[in-house]
Amino acid sequence: MNKQITAASLAFAFGTAIAVAAMPVAAEEKTMEKEKCFGIAMKGKNDCKAGAGTSCAGTSKMDYQGNSWSFVPKGTCEKTASPTSPSGKGQLAEFKEKKA
Amino acid sequence: MPVLANASPESFPRLPSRGGFGLKPEHFREILAAPPDIGFVEIHAENYMVAGGPFHHYLERIRSLYPLSIHGVGLSIGAETAPDEAHLDRLAALISRYQPESFSEHLAWSSHGTTFLNDLLPVPYCTESLNRVCNHIDRVQERLGLRMLLENPATYVEFDASTLSETDFISEIVRRTGCGLLLDVNNVYVSAVNHHRDARSVIRAMPLAAVHQIHLAGFATDSDADGYPLLIDSHGSPVAQVVWDLYAFALDYLGPVATLIERDNDIPALPVLVAEVQQAEALLRAAAVSKARLPQGLAV
Amino acid sequence: MSPQARFAASLLTPGSRCPPGLMTWNGSDPGRRFDVYRNNVMVSLIDALADSCPVAEALVGTRFFRAMAGIFVCANLPVSPVMAHYGKGFDAFIRTFEPAAGVPYLADVARLELLRVQAFHAADAVPLKSADLAHVLANADALPGARIALHPSVAVMPSPFAIASLWLAHQSDDVSAALGGVDAMRAEAVLISRVGLDVTMFSIDAATSVFVTSLAADMALASAAGRAQATDPAFDIPAALALLLRGEAMIAINFPESMLND
């Protein structure tokens, strides 16, 4: 049931596309980007500063057996309607914070 | 070997003896809308080693308004192996495109083998290390067709292997390679505190006649294992008063020199940076007056 | 091992002793001072990933994200001093990172964000405007064999998860409320393109995703449209072309003749 793709149908498609693209953007336009300042907000990642020396990021080994609290996702994922996949069910509980 | 049009190995970089700041993407549009009255801008070379997009779009426009300093942070001049030719090619392309008034790099290493460690790591001050650094600077100056400025480092440890003072080490590099010195006054202060030296004596012992640019920045305060102060070159706060004082002391010897306010962390609003640049320019004007009064004042 | 090899090895081995040959003016433990370098390396590289992937970081929280990124960094140090390109493979790492299994869409969201960074820095090229297409209509007979050159910033990302909606919800002032309406398990596809200087994302259907991916693989226009139609018989070619036009995603239409003449 595929429509035939021909030179004529492609030319028609281009003609229509030009007309459509020239129209003002509809309210339900599929553009999602509204964060117009993103382009400017992006940082350059190379610099010559030193970070604060008080952090222990480089000195302690990160493993998710010995450091389970760090490995519990605690962010906006908890707000999504379906935070866990069927296969991933139970993961959030499994990596729950262990309090002394 | 291609030699860049405006940069023979004999020519020294010529930034105006004014204040400038490190160019940050956060400020691109504001600078173009109302260009502040500053002497120059500086970029980190590696941030502009991208194919296209907004960084180049804005840099082209801002560069047309101001003298430009390109400051490398990834060449790893202090490494055990020669500078990466691919990286030198990238630098040459950037320099060719933007024709900066100055190119500088650090007395440090940041790559080992093929791994880039993204930090400026210290070198021992010994003969072997001296020879190596001089060879690497020779290669950089040959490939880029210019005389580079070398920046003195902020360091947190010293090496048993060091046989020279930092100032003797740097002086000898300048003498052998003909490179200039980017005197980072904050780094002098940070290293002086961290290694218990007198910052003013360090300034006096630097090869001051070779200084063509100054860096100023803020530091953070930590402490070492015995509770003594350990200063961190964090670039995350305004220039400290003690560093302004050391800067004024250095200007007494140097006269006015292009001076950069470096800020890489907690980037403030543009007017805050401009105010710091103006603070430096006030000291530069004072240095110009006292130098005019005492033409023989440069006692080096 | 050379001194710098030892220095680097100590730097990258948490908990190990600092390399030999370091000294301090007051005889204090040089290890504490060496840790400044260790932290700088790790923090700066983790920061680079966090800068690239703010939505992924928000999804799992800063603590989880930084711990996860730290493990990635240790196994995937940069091989270039140009940090703009650092992070390749981070999404693949997340996909296999067991503690993130409960957030199955995390890897794809991170990938989307990394693609945005690449689009941001991609090479410049002048996009085709409507007025440039007059010659296309004049050469209609050659259209089926024509190839569309896409802008260097263009990328297509299909996902079994609602990556576009998840990303968009995080741009809202009230992220929690915006996320409440998102079914994360719904498949979505995104077209990324730099429009002017702005990295822009367009939500596209599966057929359009196939169409643009086929064009990117240098497939002829009729074949690409055919593949899209095979994906979904309702594939709307005019709408897809209008999107490419509006998204400044096309830079040239190359006809077979002109290619032969080259």
Coordinates of C-alpha atoms in Angstrom, one line a residue, chain B residues 73-295:
Chain B
V73 CA 46.6 25.0 28.8
G74 CA 47.2 21.7 27.2
L75 CA 50.6 21.6 25.4
S76 CA 52.4 19.9 28.3
I77 CA 55.8 21.6 27.8
G78 CA 57.1 20.1 31.0
A79 CA 56.4 16.5 29.9
E80 CA 59.1 13.8 29.5
T81 CA 58.2 13.5 25.8
A82 CA 58.3 16.2 23.1
P83 CA 55.2 18.3 22.5
D84 CA 52.5 16.6 20.5
E85 CA 52.8 17.6 16.9
A86 CA 49.1 17.2 16.3
H87 CA 48.5 19.7 19.1
L88 CA 51.1 22.1 17.7
D89 CA 49.2 21.9 14.4
R90 CA 46.0 22.8 16.1
L91 CA 47.7 25.7 17.8
A92 CA 49.3 26.9 14.6
A93 CA 45.9 26.8 12.9
L94 CA 44.3 28.8 15.7
I95 CA 47.1 31.3 15.8
S96 CA 47.0 31.7 12.0
R97 CA 43.2 32.3 12.1
Y98 CA 43.1 34.8 15.0
Q99 CA 46.6 36.4 14.7
P100 CA 47.0 37.0 18.4
E101 CA 49.3 39.6 19.9
S102 CA 50.6 37.1 22.4
F103 CA 50.9 33.3 22.8
S104 CA 51.7 31.8 26.2
E105 CA 51.9 28.4 27.9
H106 CA 52.7 27.0 31.3
L107 CA 55.8 25.6 32.9
A108 CA 54.0 22.3 33.7
W109 CA 53.0 19.0 32.3
S110 CA 49.5 17.7 31.7
S111 CA 49.8 14.8 29.4
H112 CA 51.5 11.4 30.0
G113 CA 51.7 9.1 27.0
T114 CA 48.3 9.4 25.3
T115 CA 46.5 10.4 28.5
F116 CA 45.5 14.0 29.1
L117 CA 45.3 14.6 32.9
N118 CA 43.6 18.0 32.6
D119 CA 45.8 19.6 35.4
L120 CA 49.0 21.6 35.4
L121 CA 51.5 19.2 37.1
P122 CA 54.8 20.3 38.6
V123 CA 58.3 19.6 37.2
P124 CA 61.5 19.2 39.2
Y125 CA 64.1 22.0 38.9
C126 CA 67.1 20.1 37.8
T127 CA 69.5 20.1 34.8
E128 CA 67.8 17.2 33.0
S129 CA 64.4 18.8 33.4
L130 CA 65.8 22.2 32.3
N131 CA 67.3 20.7 29.1
R132 CA 64.1 19.0 28.3
V133 CA 61.9 22.1 28.8
C134 CA 64.3 24.2 26.7
N135 CA 64.2 21.7 23.9
H136 CA 60.4 21.7 24.0
I137 CA 60.1 25.4 24.0
D138 CA 62.6 25.6 21.0
R139 CA 60.3 23.2 19.1
V140 CA 57.2 25.2 20.0
Q141 CA 58.7 28.5 18.9
E142 CA 60.0 26.9 15.7
R143 CA 56.7 25.3 14.8
L144 CA 54.6 28.3 15.7
G145 CA 57.0 30.9 14.3
L146 CA 56.8 33.1 17.3
R147 CA 58.4 33.8 20.6
M148 CA 56.1 32.5 23.3
L149 CA 55.7 33.5 26.9
L150 CA 56.2 30.9 29.6
E151 CA 54.1 31.2 32.8
N152 CA 55.6 30.5 36.2
P153 CA 53.5 27.8 38.0
A154 CA 51.5 27.5 41.2
T155 CA 52.7 24.4 42.9
Y156 CA 51.8 22.3 46.0
V157 CA 54.8 20.0 46.3
E158 CA 58.6 20.3 45.7
F159 CA 61.0 17.6 44.5
D160 CA 64.0 16.1 46.1
A161 CA 65.5 16.1 42.7
S162 CA 65.5 19.9 42.3
T163 CA 68.9 21.4 42.4
L164 CA 67.9 24.9 41.2
S165 CA 65.6 27.5 42.6
E166 CA 62.4 28.1 40.5
T167 CA 63.7 31.6 39.6
D168 CA 67.1 30.3 38.5
F169 CA 65.3 27.6 36.5
I170 CA 63.1 30.0 34.7
S171 CA 65.9 32.6 34.2
E172 CA 67.9 29.9 32.5
I173 CA 65.0 28.9 30.2
V174 CA 64.5 32.5 29.2
R175 CA 68.2 32.9 28.5
R176 CA 68.5 29.7 26.4
T177 CA 65.3 29.8 24.5
G178 CA 64.7 33.6 24.1
C179 CA 61.1 33.1 25.3
G180 CA 59.4 35.7 27.4
L181 CA 57.9 35.4 30.9
L182 CA 54.3 35.6 31.7
L183 CA 54.6 36.6 35.4
D184 CA 51.7 35.1 37.3
V185 CA 51.8 37.2 40.4
N186 CA 49.1 35.1 42.1
N187 CA 51.2 31.9 41.3
V188 CA 54.2 33.6 42.8
Y189 CA 52.3 34.3 46.0
V190 CA 50.6 30.9 46.2
S191 CA 53.9 29.0 45.6
A192 CA 55.8 31.3 48.0
V193 CA 53.3 30.6 50.8
N194 CA 53.2 26.8 50.0
H195 CA 57.0 26.5 50.0
H196 CA 57.7 29.1 52.7
R197 CA 59.5 31.6 50.5
D198 CA 59.5 35.4 50.5
A199 CA 57.2 36.4 47.6
R200 CA 59.0 39.8 47.0
S201 CA 62.4 38.1 46.9
V202 CA 60.9 35.7 44.3
I203 CA 59.7 38.6 42.2
R204 CA 63.0 40.3 42.3
A205 CA 64.8 37.1 41.3
M206 CA 62.6 36.5 38.3
P207 CA 64.0 37.5 34.8
L208 CA 62.0 40.7 34.9
A209 CA 63.4 42.1 31.7
A210 CA 61.6 39.2 29.9
V211 CA 58.2 39.9 31.4
H212 CA 55.6 40.8 28.7
Q213 CA 52.4 39.9 30.5
I214 CA 51.1 39.6 34.1
H215 CA 48.3 37.3 35.4
L216 CA 46.3 38.1 38.5
A217 CA 43.7 35.8 40.0
G218 CA 42.1 34.7 43.3
F219 CA 43.3 31.8 45.4
A220 CA 41.6 29.5 47.9
T221 CA 43.0 28.6 51.3
D222 CA 43.5 25.1 52.6
S223 CA 46.0 23.6 55.0
D224 CA 48.7 21.0 54.7
A225 CA 49.1 17.8 56.9
D226 CA 50.6 19.8 59.7
G227 CA 48.0 22.6 59.6
Y228 CA 50.2 25.2 57.8
P229 CA 48.4 27.2 55.0
L230 CA 48.3 25.6 51.6
L231 CA 47.0 28.0 49.0
I232 CA 45.2 26.7 45.9
D233 CA 45.3 28.5 42.6
S234 CA 41.5 28.3 42.2
H235 CA 40.7 31.4 40.0
G236 CA 37.3 31.4 41.8
S237 CA 37.4 34.7 43.7
P238 CA 38.5 38.3 43.3
V239 CA 42.2 39.1 43.4
A240 CA 43.3 39.1 47.1
Q241 CA 44.6 42.4 48.6
V242 CA 48.0 40.7 49.3
V243 CA 48.3 39.8 45.6
W244 CA 47.4 43.4 44.6
D245 CA 50.2 44.6 46.9
L246 CA 52.6 42.1 45.4
Y247 CA 51.5 43.3 41.9
A248 CA 52.2 46.9 42.8
F249 CA 55.6 45.9 44.1
A250 CA 56.3 44.1 40.8
L251 CA 55.2 47.1 38.8
D252 CA 57.8 49.2 40.6
Y253 CA 60.4 47.2 38.9
L254 CA 58.6 46.5 35.6
G255 CA 56.7 49.6 34.8
P256 CA 53.4 49.1 33.1
V257 CA 52.9 45.6 31.6
A258 CA 49.8 44.0 30.0
T259 CA 47.8 42.6 33.0
L260 CA 45.1 39.9 32.9
I261 CA 42.4 39.3 35.4
E262 CA 41.9 35.5 35.4
R263 CA 38.6 34.1 36.5
D264 CA 37.6 30.5 35.7
N265 CA 35.3 29.6 38.6
D266 CA 32.2 31.3 39.8
I267 CA 32.3 33.7 36.9
P268 CA 30.9 37.0 38.0
A269 CA 28.8 39.5 36.1
L270 CA 30.8 41.4 33.4
P271 CA 30.8 44.8 35.3
V272 CA 32.5 43.0 38.3
L273 CA 35.3 41.8 36.0
V274 CA 35.6 45.2 34.4
A275 CA 36.0 46.8 37.8
E276 CA 38.9 44.5 38.6
V277 CA 40.5 45.3 35.3
Q278 CA 40.1 49.0 36.2
Q279 CA 41.7 48.4 39.5
A280 CA 44.7 46.9 37.7
E281 CA 44.7 49.8 35.2
A282 CA 44.9 52.3 38.1
L283 CA 48.1 50.6 39.3
L284 CA 49.4 50.5 35.7
R285 CA 48.9 54.3 35.4
A286 CA 50.6 54.9 38.7
A287 CA 53.5 52.7 37.5
A288 CA 53.7 54.7 34.3
V289 CA 54.0 58.0 36.2
S290 CA 56.6 56.7 38.6
K291 CA 58.5 55.2 35.8
A292 CA 58.5 58.5 33.9
R293 CA 59.8 60.2 37.0
L294 CA 62.6 57.7 37.5
P295 CA 63.6 56.5 34.1

